[in-house]
Short mmCIF file of C-alpha atoms in Angstrom, two decimals:
data_model
loop_
_atom_site.label_atom_id
_atom_site.label_comp_id
_atom_site.label_asym_id
_atom_site.label_seq_id
_atom_site.Cartn_x
_atom_site.Cartn_y
_atom_site.Cartn_z
CA UNK A 1043 93.15 76.61 99.36
CA UNK A 1044 90.41 77.04 96.87
CA UNK A 1045 88.36 78.09 99.72
CA UNK A 1046 90.88 80.64 100.82
CA UNK A 1047 91.18 82.03 97.46
CA UNK A 1048 87.51 82.37 97.15
CA UNK A 1049 87.17 84.13 100.55
CA UNK A 1050 89.80 86.63 99.36
CA UNK A 1051 87.82 87.11 95.96
CA UNK A 1052 84.51 87.56 97.73
CA UNK A 1053 86.14 90.38 99.71
CA UNK A 1054 88.67 91.80 97.68
CA UNK A 1055 89.53 95.30 97.78
CA UNK A 1056 86.92 99.30 93.92
CA UNK A 1057 87.13 101.66 93.75
CA UNK A 1058 87.89 103.89 94.07
CA UNK A 1059 86.68 104.78 91.65
CA UNK A 1060 84.69 103.72 88.90
CA UNK A 1061 86.52 101.47 86.50
CA UNK A 1062 87.81 98.88 87.33
CA UNK A 1063 87.77 99.73 90.34
CA UNK A 1064 84.93 97.24 90.16
CA UNK A 1065 83.67 95.96 93.22
CA UNK A 1066 86.89 94.28 93.78
CA UNK A 1067 88.53 97.57 94.02
CA UNK A 1068 85.95 98.95 96.25
CA UNK A 1069 86.00 96.00 98.70
CA UNK A 1070 89.64 96.88 99.05
CA UNK A 1071 88.67 100.33 100.49
CA UNK A 1072 87.59 98.36 103.59
CA UNK A 1073 90.96 99.33 105.12
CA UNK A 1074 89.20 102.67 105.43
CA UNK A 1075 86.18 101.30 107.32
CA UNK A 1076 86.06 100.37 110.92
CA UNK A 1077 83.97 97.44 110.64
CA UNK A 1078 83.65 93.59 110.58
CA UNK A 1079 85.16 93.82 107.24
CA UNK A 1080 88.52 94.40 108.87
CA UNK A 1081 88.73 90.68 109.47
CA UNK A 1082 91.55 89.00 107.60
CA UNK A 1083 90.80 86.25 105.00
CA UNK A 1084 93.23 84.14 106.65
CA UNK A 1085 91.42 84.13 109.99
CA UNK A 1086 91.28 80.54 111.42
CA UNK A 1087 88.09 78.68 112.01
CA UNK A 1088 88.20 78.78 115.84
CA UNK A 1089 85.93 75.71 116.15
CA UNK A 1090 88.35 73.40 114.20
CA UNK A 1091 91.34 75.05 115.76
CA UNK A 1092 89.89 74.09 119.14
CA UNK A 1093 89.54 70.43 118.07
CA UNK A 1094 93.20 70.41 116.81
CA UNK A 1095 94.27 71.74 120.24
CA UNK A 1096 92.40 69.19 122.15
CA UNK A 1097 93.96 66.47 119.87
CA UNK A 1098 97.31 68.06 120.68
CA UNK A 1099 96.99 67.93 124.46
CA UNK A 1100 95.65 71.40 124.77
CA UNK A 1101 98.66 72.94 123.16
CA UNK A 1102 98.14 75.77 120.55
CA UNK A 1103 98.42 74.80 116.90
CA UNK A 1104 100.03 77.21 114.75
CA UNK A 1105 98.42 77.01 111.23
CA UNK A 1106 100.53 78.03 108.18
CA UNK A 1107 99.18 80.82 105.84
CA UNK A 1108 97.11 79.75 102.82
CA UNK A 1109 100.00 80.79 100.46
CA UNK A 1110 103.51 80.08 101.13
CA UNK A 1111 107.06 79.47 99.50
CA UNK A 1112 108.75 76.18 99.83
CA UNK A 1113 111.90 76.74 102.08
CA UNK A 1114 114.94 74.83 101.75
CA UNK A 1115 113.96 73.18 105.11
CA UNK A 1116 110.57 72.52 103.94
CA UNK A 1117 109.15 74.53 106.86
CA UNK A 1118 106.14 76.49 105.52
CA UNK A 1119 105.61 78.02 108.90
CA UNK A 1120 108.92 80.22 108.46
CA UNK A 1121 108.18 83.40 106.37
CA UNK A 1122 110.28 82.81 103.18
CA UNK A 1123 111.20 86.62 103.12
CA UNK A 1124 112.37 89.38 105.30
CA UNK A 1125 110.84 92.52 106.17
CA UNK A 1126 112.62 94.71 103.56
CA UNK A 1127 111.71 92.30 100.75
CA UNK A 1128 107.94 92.26 102.05
CA UNK A 1129 107.91 96.22 101.91
CA UNK A 1130 109.44 96.19 98.66
CA UNK A 1131 106.79 94.00 97.12
CA UNK A 1132 104.10 96.08 98.53
CA UNK A 1133 105.48 99.22 96.72
CA UNK A 1134 105.92 97.21 93.64
CA UNK A 1135 102.41 95.97 93.58
CA UNK A 1136 101.05 99.60 94.47
CA UNK A 1137 103.17 101.32 91.64
CA UNK A 1138 102.20 98.69 89.08
CA UNK A 1139 98.58 99.15 89.61
CA UNK A 1140 98.95 102.85 89.67
CA UNK A 1141 100.56 102.76 86.25
CA UNK A 1142 97.66 100.41 84.88
CA UNK A 1143 94.90 102.26 86.19
CA UNK A 1144 96.36 105.77 85.36
CA UNK A 1145 95.58 104.39 81.76
CA UNK A 1146 92.37 102.39 82.18
CA UNK A 1147 90.19 104.54 84.56
CA UNK A 1148 91.05 107.73 82.46
CA UNK A 1149 90.38 106.13 79.16
CA UNK A 1150 87.03 104.65 80.70
CA UNK A 1151 85.87 108.31 81.65
CA UNK A 1152 86.34 109.34 77.86
CA UNK A 1153 84.46 106.31 76.32
CA UNK A 1154 81.02 108.02 76.29
CA UNK A 1155 82.81 111.01 73.97
CA UNK A 1156 85.60 109.28 72.22
CA UNK A 1157 83.48 106.28 71.05
CA UNK A 1158 79.92 107.76 70.99
CA UNK A 1159 78.83 106.59 67.59
CA UNK A 1160 75.95 103.82 68.33
CA UNK A 1161 76.79 103.95 71.99
CA UNK A 1162 79.95 102.09 71.25
CA UNK A 1163 82.04 103.37 74.40
CA UNK A 1164 79.22 102.95 77.05
CA UNK A 1165 78.21 99.54 75.36
CA UNK A 1166 81.62 98.28 75.62
CA UNK A 1167 81.71 99.22 79.41
CA UNK A 1168 78.50 97.38 79.85
CA UNK A 1169 80.04 94.45 78.22
CA UNK A 1170 83.18 94.62 80.44
CA UNK A 1171 81.03 94.19 83.74
CA UNK A 1172 78.87 91.45 82.23
CA UNK A 1173 82.16 89.44 81.62
CA UNK A 1174 83.30 90.52 85.19
CA UNK A 1175 80.27 88.99 86.76
CA UNK A 1176 80.83 85.62 85.17
CA UNK A 1177 84.71 85.69 85.78
CA UNK A 1178 84.35 86.68 89.41
CA UNK A 1179 82.38 83.35 90.09
CA UNK A 1180 84.22 80.88 88.05
CA UNK A 1181 87.84 81.61 87.27
CA UNK A 1182 89.85 83.33 90.00
CA UNK A 1183 90.50 80.22 92.03
CA UNK A 1184 91.46 78.21 89.02
CA UNK A 1185 93.75 80.81 87.56
CA UNK A 1186 95.51 81.53 90.81
CA UNK A 1187 95.98 77.84 91.60
CA UNK A 1188 97.73 77.33 88.30
CA UNK A 1189 99.74 80.38 87.64
CA UNK A 1190 100.31 81.68 91.25
CA UNK A 1191 99.53 85.27 92.37
CA UNK A 1192 102.34 86.92 90.70
CA UNK A 1193 101.81 85.80 87.15
CA UNK A 1194 98.12 86.04 87.42
CA UNK A 1195 98.42 89.82 88.17
CA UNK A 1196 100.96 90.13 85.37
CA UNK A 1197 98.90 88.23 82.57
CA UNK A 1198 95.75 89.81 83.73
CA UNK A 1199 97.28 93.13 83.15
CA UNK A 1200 97.85 92.04 79.55
CA UNK A 1201 93.95 91.80 79.17
CA UNK A 1202 93.81 95.67 79.90
CA UNK A 1203 96.63 96.47 77.56
CA UNK A 1204 94.45 94.68 74.77
CA UNK A 1205 91.55 96.79 75.49
CA UNK A 1206 93.60 99.99 75.40
CA UNK A 1207 95.36 99.02 72.26
CA UNK A 1208 91.93 98.15 70.54
CA UNK A 1209 90.93 101.88 71.16
CA UNK A 1210 93.22 102.90 68.41
CA UNK A 1211 90.62 101.40 65.98
CA UNK A 1212 87.47 101.51 67.85
CA UNK A 1213 84.58 99.57 66.20
CA UNK A 1214 82.24 97.01 67.48
CA UNK A 1215 84.36 94.32 66.11
CA UNK A 1216 87.29 95.33 68.19
CA UNK A 1217 85.66 96.73 71.37
CA UNK A 1218 83.46 93.72 72.01
CA UNK A 1219 86.05 91.03 72.24
CA UNK A 1220 88.51 93.70 74.15
CA UNK A 1221 85.44 94.29 76.63
CA UNK A 1222 84.97 90.58 77.13
CA UNK A 1223 88.70 90.00 77.56
CA UNK A 1224 89.40 92.75 80.20
CA UNK A 1225 86.11 91.84 82.04
CA UNK A 1226 87.54 88.27 82.30
CA UNK A 1227 90.95 89.70 83.41
CA UNK A 1228 89.63 92.08 85.93
CA UNK A 1229 88.28 89.40 88.38
CA UNK A 1230 91.46 87.48 88.31
CA UNK A 1231 93.71 90.66 88.58
CA UNK A 1232 92.14 92.00 91.79
CA UNK A 1233 91.65 88.46 93.42
CA UNK A 1234 95.36 87.65 92.96
CA UNK A 1235 96.51 91.16 94.20
CA UNK A 1236 94.52 90.79 97.29
CA UNK A 1237 95.64 87.20 97.90
CA UNK A 1238 99.42 88.33 97.36
CA UNK A 1239 99.00 91.55 99.86
CA UNK A 1240 97.21 89.37 102.47
CA UNK A 1241 99.80 86.60 102.40
CA UNK A 1242 102.94 88.78 102.65
CA UNK A 1243 101.11 90.89 105.39
CA UNK A 1244 100.62 87.58 107.43
CA UNK A 1245 104.34 86.86 106.91
CA UNK A 1246 105.26 90.65 107.99
CA UNK A 1247 103.15 90.08 111.06
CA UNK A 1248 104.59 86.93 111.99
CA UNK A 1249 108.15 88.61 111.64
CA UNK A 1250 107.42 91.77 113.58
CA UNK A 1251 104.97 90.50 116.32
CA UNK A 1252 102.25 92.74 115.14
CA UNK A 1253 98.58 91.51 114.45
CA UNK A 1254 97.72 90.19 111.16
CA UNK A 1255 94.68 92.56 110.72
CA UNK A 1256 96.72 95.52 111.70
CA UNK A 1257 99.43 94.86 108.94
CA UNK A 1258 96.93 93.82 106.43
CA UNK A 1259 94.89 96.98 107.05
CA UNK A 1260 98.14 99.20 106.61
CA UNK A 1261 99.28 97.30 103.65
CA UNK A 1262 95.90 97.75 101.98
CA UNK A 1263 96.00 101.41 103.19
CA UNK A 1264 99.36 102.13 101.51
CA UNK A 1265 98.24 100.39 98.33
CA UNK A 1266 95.19 102.69 98.03
CA UNK A 1267 97.14 105.64 98.76
CA UNK A 1268 99.21 105.07 95.82
CA UNK A 1269 96.53 103.66 93.73
CA UNK A 1270 94.22 106.58 94.15
CA UNK A 1271 96.73 108.92 92.61
CA UNK A 1272 96.04 107.26 89.25
CA UNK A 1273 92.90 109.25 88.86
CA UNK A 1274 95.15 112.46 88.97
CA UNK A 1275 97.66 111.39 86.52
CA UNK A 1276 95.48 109.78 84.08
CA UNK A 1277 93.06 112.54 83.89
CA UNK A 1278 95.95 115.18 83.85
CA UNK A 1279 97.28 113.29 80.91
CA UNK A 1280 93.93 113.27 78.91
CA UNK A 1281 93.40 117.05 79.56
CA UNK A 1282 96.87 118.03 78.57
CA UNK A 1283 96.56 116.03 75.39
CA UNK A 1284 93.23 117.64 74.49
CA UNK A 1285 94.19 120.84 75.61
CA UNK A 1286 93.79 123.12 72.43
CA UNK A 1287 90.07 123.92 72.01
CA UNK A 1288 88.76 123.37 68.61
CA UNK A 1289 86.82 126.71 68.35
CA UNK A 1290 83.67 125.57 69.99
CA UNK A 1291 80.33 126.98 69.41
CA UNK A 1292 77.62 127.58 71.75
CA UNK A 1293 74.28 127.60 69.67
CA UNK A 1294 73.20 124.23 70.98
CA UNK A 1295 74.04 124.53 74.77
CA UNK A 1296 70.40 124.28 75.83
CA UNK A 1297 70.70 120.83 74.42
CA UNK A 1298 73.27 119.98 77.11
CA UNK A 1299 72.64 118.82 80.65
CA UNK A 1300 69.38 117.08 81.40
CA UNK A 1301 68.25 117.82 77.91
CA UNK A 1302 71.08 116.06 76.33
CA UNK A 1303 69.87 113.16 73.86
CA UNK A 1304 72.77 110.96 72.76
CA UNK A 1305 70.69 109.94 69.50
CA UNK A 1306 70.25 113.55 68.32
CA UNK A 1307 72.53 115.17 65.77
CA UNK A 1308 74.95 117.81 67.46
CA UNK A 1309 76.00 119.67 64.35
CA UNK A 1310 76.13 123.04 66.17
CA UNK A 1311 78.03 122.17 69.22
CA UNK A 1312 81.70 121.32 68.13
CA UNK A 1313 82.45 120.54 71.98
CA UNK A 1314 81.13 117.10 71.33
CA UNK A 1315 83.29 116.60 68.26
CA UNK A 1316 85.68 113.96 68.53
CA UNK A 1317 89.21 115.06 68.68
CA UNK A 1318 91.27 114.61 65.70
CA UNK A 1319 92.85 111.23 65.26
CA UNK A 1320 96.31 112.37 65.97
CA UNK A 1321 95.41 113.43 69.54
CA UNK A 1322 93.36 110.38 69.95
CA UNK A 1323 96.17 108.09 68.72
CA UNK A 1324 98.77 110.24 70.97
CA UNK A 1325 96.58 109.55 74.13
CA UNK A 1326 95.92 105.85 73.40
CA UNK A 1327 99.78 105.43 72.77
CA UNK A 1328 100.52 107.15 76.18
CA UNK A 1329 98.01 104.99 77.85
CA UNK A 1330 99.38 101.73 76.48
CA UNK A 1331 102.81 102.71 77.33
CA UNK A 1332 101.67 103.19 81.00
CA UNK A 1333 100.02 99.77 81.03
CA UNK A 1334 103.09 98.08 79.38
CA UNK A 1335 105.37 99.70 82.14
CA UNK A 1336 102.88 98.29 84.74
CA UNK A 1337 103.39 94.70 83.34
CA UNK A 1338 107.07 95.20 83.16
CA UNK A 1339 107.24 96.33 86.78
CA UNK A 1340 105.35 93.42 87.97
CA UNK A 1341 107.13 90.75 85.79
CA UNK A 1342 110.57 91.78 86.80
CA UNK A 1343 110.48 93.44 90.25
CA UNK A 1344 107.54 91.45 92.03
CA UNK A 1345 108.80 88.56 93.89
CA UNK A 1346 106.89 85.20 93.13
CA UNK A 1347 104.99 83.13 95.75
CA UNK A 1348 103.72 79.77 95.11
CA UNK A 1349 100.86 77.90 96.31
CA UNK A 1350 101.38 75.52 99.20
CA UNK A 1351 99.67 72.45 97.85
CA UNK A 1352 99.38 71.03 101.19
CA UNK A 1353 97.11 73.80 102.37
CA UNK A 1354 95.28 74.25 98.95
CA UNK A 1355 92.20 71.95 99.91
CA UNK A 1356 91.29 71.59 96.43
CA UNK A 1357 92.26 70.46 92.94
CA UNK A 1358 92.15 73.99 91.36
CA UNK A 1359 89.22 73.07 88.97
CA UNK A 1360 86.63 75.56 87.62
CA UNK A 1361 83.58 75.11 89.89
CA UNK A 1362 80.05 76.71 89.78
CA UNK A 1363 79.89 76.33 93.44
CA UNK A 1364 80.05 79.96 94.32
CA UNK A 1365 77.67 80.83 91.45
CA UNK A 1366 75.08 78.56 93.08
CA UNK A 1367 75.70 79.53 96.63
CA UNK A 1368 75.35 83.25 95.52
CA UNK A 1369 71.72 82.93 94.57
CA UNK A 1370 71.05 80.45 97.35
CA UNK A 1371 72.21 83.13 99.82
CA UNK A 1372 70.13 85.68 98.25
CA UNK A 1373 66.87 83.50 98.24
CA UNK A 1374 67.28 82.75 101.96
CA UNK A 1375 68.40 86.12 103.36
CA UNK A 1376 65.63 88.95 103.85
CA UNK A 1377 68.53 91.46 104.54
CA UNK A 1378 70.22 90.69 101.35
CA UNK A 1379 66.98 90.98 99.22
CA UNK A 1380 66.17 94.26 101.08
CA UNK A 1381 69.78 95.34 100.23
CA UNK A 1382 69.61 94.49 96.48
CA UNK A 1383 68.37 97.88 95.05
CA UNK A 1384 70.85 100.00 97.05
CA UNK A 1385 73.75 97.72 95.63
CA UNK A 1386 72.28 98.28 92.24
CA UNK A 1387 72.29 101.76 92.83
CA UNK A 1388 76.06 101.88 93.85
CA UNK A 1389 76.72 100.63 90.11
CA UNK A 1390 74.38 102.95 88.47
CA UNK A 1391 75.52 105.97 90.19
CA UNK A 1392 79.13 105.15 89.35
CA UNK A 1393 78.38 104.56 85.70
CA UNK A 1394 76.31 107.89 85.68
CA UNK A 1395 79.32 110.06 86.81
CA UNK A 1396 81.66 108.07 84.36
CA UNK A 1397 79.51 108.01 81.29
CA UNK A 1398 76.85 110.65 81.46
CA UNK A 1399 78.05 113.53 83.49
CA UNK A 1400 81.32 113.53 81.56
CA UNK A 1401 79.39 113.74 78.12
CA UNK A 1402 76.07 115.38 78.90
CA UNK A 1403 77.54 118.00 81.15
CA UNK A 1404 81.31 118.49 80.83
CA UNK A 1405 81.93 117.64 77.21
CA UNK A 1406 78.85 119.18 75.86
CA UNK A 1407 79.23 122.55 77.59
CA UNK A 1408 82.99 123.23 78.31
CA UNK A 1409 84.65 120.56 76.12
CA UNK A 1410 86.28 117.26 76.31
CA UNK A 1411 89.62 118.65 77.41
CA UNK A 1412 88.16 119.68 80.66
CA UNK A 1413 86.94 116.16 81.59
CA UNK A 1414 90.01 115.20 82.97
CA UNK A 1415 90.30 118.28 85.44
CA UNK A 1416 86.76 117.70 86.64
CA UNK A 1417 87.06 114.10 87.34
CA UNK A 1418 90.43 114.73 89.27
CA UNK A 1419 88.37 116.92 91.40
CA UNK A 1420 85.87 113.99 91.83
CA UNK A 1421 88.57 111.58 92.48
CA UNK A 1422 90.37 113.57 95.32
CA UNK A 1423 87.19 114.39 97.14
CA UNK A 1424 86.07 110.76 96.82
CA UNK A 1425 89.26 109.52 98.35
CA UNK A 1426 89.63 112.07 101.02
CA UNK A 1427 85.89 111.58 102.13
CA UNK A 1428 86.19 107.76 101.91
CA UNK A 1429 89.06 107.98 104.52
CA UNK A 1430 87.38 110.53 106.85
CA UNK A 1431 83.97 108.80 106.85
CA UNK A 1432 85.48 105.35 107.49
CA UNK A 1433 87.30 106.77 110.73
CA UNK A 1434 83.99 108.68 111.79
CA UNK A 1435 81.51 105.72 111.39
CA UNK A 1436 82.76 103.99 114.58
CA UNK A 1437 81.39 107.07 116.46
CA UNK A 1438 78.09 107.58 114.90
CA UNK A 1439 76.98 104.48 113.13
CA UNK A 1440 75.98 103.69 109.50
CA UNK A 1441 72.59 105.35 109.42
CA UNK A 1442 73.83 109.12 109.48
CA UNK A 1443 76.03 108.34 106.77
CA UNK A 1444 73.50 106.71 104.58
CA UNK A 1445 71.14 109.69 105.24
CA UNK A 1446 74.10 112.10 104.19
CA UNK A 1447 74.49 110.19 100.87
CA UNK A 1448 70.88 110.40 100.26
CA UNK A 1449 70.90 114.11 100.66
CA UNK A 1450 74.11 114.52 98.63
CA UNK A 1451 73.06 112.39 95.68
CA UNK A 1452 69.57 112.98 95.90
CA UNK A 1453 70.09 116.91 96.06
CA UNK A 1454 72.84 116.61 93.29
CA UNK A 1455 70.35 114.75 90.86
CA UNK A 1456 67.67 117.32 91.39
CA UNK A 1457 70.00 120.09 90.94
CA UNK A 1458 71.66 118.39 87.73
CA UNK A 1459 67.74 118.09 86.56
CA UNK A 1460 66.94 121.70 86.67
CA UNK A 1461 70.62 123.30 85.99
CA UNK A 1462 71.18 124.46 82.58
CA UNK A 1463 75.11 124.03 82.16
CA UNK A 1464 76.96 127.25 81.00
CA UNK A 1465 80.76 127.93 80.56
CA UNK A 1466 80.24 131.01 82.39
CA UNK A 1467 79.58 129.06 85.46
CA UNK A 1468 82.56 126.51 85.21
CA UNK A 1469 83.06 126.33 88.87
CA UNK A 1470 79.63 124.46 89.29
CA UNK A 1471 80.78 121.51 87.13
CA UNK A 1472 83.48 121.17 89.81
CA UNK A 1473 80.99 121.59 92.74
CA UNK A 1474 78.52 119.07 91.60
CA UNK A 1475 81.44 116.51 90.88
CA UNK A 1476 82.70 117.05 94.37
CA UNK A 1477 79.32 116.48 95.85
CA UNK A 1478 78.88 113.18 93.96
CA UNK A 1479 82.29 112.18 94.97
CA UNK A 1480 81.35 112.85 98.49
CA UNK A 1481 78.10 110.93 98.30
CA UNK A 1482 80.08 108.03 96.37
CA UNK A 1483 82.51 107.83 99.25
CA UNK A 1484 79.54 107.12 101.65
CA UNK A 1485 77.98 104.59 99.33
CA UNK A 1486 80.92 102.40 98.55
CA UNK A 1487 82.61 102.47 102.02
CA UNK A 1488 79.28 101.98 104.03
CA UNK A 1489 77.76 99.35 101.96
CA UNK A 1490 80.88 97.36 102.11
CA UNK A 1491 80.87 97.80 105.89
CA UNK A 1492 77.08 96.95 106.10
CA UNK A 1493 77.77 93.66 104.21
CA UNK A 1494 80.64 92.76 106.48
CA UNK A 1495 78.63 93.56 109.65
CA UNK A 1496 75.25 91.75 108.52
CA UNK A 1497 76.82 88.43 106.91
CA UNK A 1498 79.75 87.57 108.87
CA UNK A 1499 78.60 83.95 108.87
CA UNK A 1500 78.51 83.84 105.10
CA UNK A 1501 80.80 86.46 103.65
CA UNK A 1502 81.71 84.62 100.44
CA UNK A 1503 78.31 84.37 98.99
CA UNK A 1504 77.35 87.94 100.53
CA UNK A 1505 80.14 89.56 98.73
CA UNK A 1506 79.50 87.59 95.40
CA UNK A 1507 75.87 88.91 95.68
CA UNK A 1508 77.50 92.55 96.31
CA UNK A 1509 79.55 92.03 93.07
CA UNK A 1510 76.65 90.53 91.11
CA UNK A 1511 74.04 93.27 91.78
CA UNK A 1512 76.53 96.20 91.58
CA UNK A 1513 77.74 95.04 88.17
CA UNK A 1514 74.18 94.51 87.18
CA UNK A 1515 73.77 98.26 87.92
CA UNK A 1516 76.87 99.23 85.76
CA UNK A 1517 75.32 97.04 82.94
CA UNK A 1518 72.11 98.53 82.93
CA UNK A 1519 73.53 102.18 83.29
CA UNK A 1520 76.00 101.82 80.66
CA UNK A 1521 73.41 100.04 78.42
CA UNK A 1522 70.90 102.65 78.47
CA UNK A 1523 73.57 105.59 78.31
CA UNK A 1524 73.60 105.72 74.57
CA UNK A 1525 69.82 105.67 74.08
CA UNK A 1526 67.99 107.63 76.85
CA UNK A 1527 67.80 111.18 77.41
CA UNK A 1528 69.77 112.44 80.41
CA UNK A 1529 66.75 113.61 82.48
CA UNK A 1530 65.27 110.10 82.17
CA UNK A 1531 68.76 108.64 83.57
CA UNK A 1532 68.55 111.04 86.44
CA UNK A 1533 64.94 109.91 87.04
CA UNK A 1534 66.11 106.28 87.17
CA UNK A 1535 68.94 107.21 89.47
CA UNK A 1536 66.72 108.91 91.89
CA UNK A 1537 64.32 105.99 91.80
CA UNK A 1538 66.93 103.57 92.60
CA UNK A 1539 68.41 105.66 95.31
CA UNK A 1540 65.07 106.38 96.91
CA UNK A 1541 63.82 102.83 96.85
CA UNK A 1542 67.25 101.49 97.90
CA UNK A 1543 67.33 103.80 101.09
CA UNK A 1544 63.78 102.88 101.95
CA UNK A 1545 64.76 99.17 101.98
CA UNK A 1546 68.05 99.98 103.82
CA UNK A 1547 66.01 101.69 106.48
CA UNK A 1548 63.79 98.51 106.76
CA UNK A 1549 67.00 96.47 107.14
CA UNK A 1550 68.35 98.69 109.81
CA UNK A 1551 65.18 98.45 111.77
CA UNK A 1552 64.93 94.52 111.41
CA UNK A 1553 68.43 94.42 112.59
CA UNK A 1554 68.14 96.65 115.51
CA UNK A 1555 64.93 94.51 116.78
CA UNK A 1556 66.93 91.38 116.32
CA UNK A 1557 69.65 92.76 118.44
CA UNK A 1558 67.26 93.76 120.86
CA UNK A 1559 65.61 90.44 121.15
CA UNK A 1560 69.05 88.68 121.35
CA UNK A 1561 69.85 91.06 124.25
CA UNK A 1562 66.81 90.16 126.11
CA UNK A 1563 67.20 86.46 125.45
CA UNK A 1564 70.62 86.63 126.87
CA UNK A 1565 69.33 88.48 129.87
CA UNK A 1566 66.75 85.91 130.48
CA UNK A 1567 69.33 83.04 130.36
CA UNK A 1568 71.29 84.78 133.25
CA UNK A 1569 68.23 84.97 135.27
CA UNK A 1570 68.44 82.23 137.99
CA UNK A 1571 65.37 80.00 138.22
#
């Protein structure tokens, strides 16, 4: 059972977008990608199944799913809930996460402006991802085994509520512990959610006669359809609350954009002034209310499923095994080493659009009240392109999309380096956000697909590497966000993008040569002596 949970944890679903849509979220976008990532985490080990069939006289063995409810008859093979109940639970999980991330994602988008003193906001986000790395590798299996999926999700949501509540009084003494708490809770939240949806999808497939993979993909597809709307509602709330402009001045607009220095005084640009406390408290109150509503929805409406101890295969103890296997896989895999820079870039670019573009360009030039509107554009384009590119990849392969991502993000970074933001050209703020969202859609979906394709024999350690290096990208970008001039950050982004794409190209060449070699080897085996 512990292995099943870890497999789900290694290939969970974000996100979408940025926060926390951590990698856990983004892996769930795999429903958009036609790739080996489509494989269900409950797929059977075919070799072991074959042995069992031989011992059973050649008869097929039906293996029960890794999570189940005890039925009155004690038969764990019978799905314990009907199709309507299963569909109700899919809706409950989806709506619950929508309410939670309506708050969290939008508040994260505002951290670089609301809590800009001493880099407090972005520093806190950096700590979130540091805690997330540790939590991903140690805690989800342990927590799920002892609390079950439902209460793991519900109690993990409380971690997010703590973080948002501490933003009422944002100082280092409150933000640091709150960031650690939400980082630890994020891994268990997404792992338990993925385990829950996967299990009820297996039951639904058994009840309806559909394939497990098809139902799992449909359930995750519906989940993300609902979840992605959180970008719209959360950013709409923030822009509405901050709607009244505070008589902004434009004397220092030349210091916005690539020239923005987070350590320099901004006395002549009131666009960067923190909104008055009344508005900040109103916004935080709305967000906390949404998060509390998410907890209530999960706690009261979601049906509980308990772990089948016979299928658990472990004692639910905290183990460093995944942590060690992650680095062992990295050391022994050439493709994994080559993909490290591109994976780090996937974290850096998400952190840049969240922490730097929102402050250096949007807030500085057109005011914090426009952050929400621009980020809605980013989120909608990201979601639409993720869906479209995921469908098209089966026809053209990965390489053309990675080239597209390089052109989109590379071109946008050069444009942002040269562009002087001005309120008279407000449409450009949306255009650049849309281009970044389009490139992010490629980066997230295609890297996930590539990992699933290259490392089918060791997906758990491979996706642990994904989370590790992407989280490192988040940590680095949020850490330097409060100290470096934006043009330097753009240079670092472009450097990681270029090096990452070069190493990806090498990986693609090596893989094609390997395929070609395997093809010739198989042909030689067919040739009679």
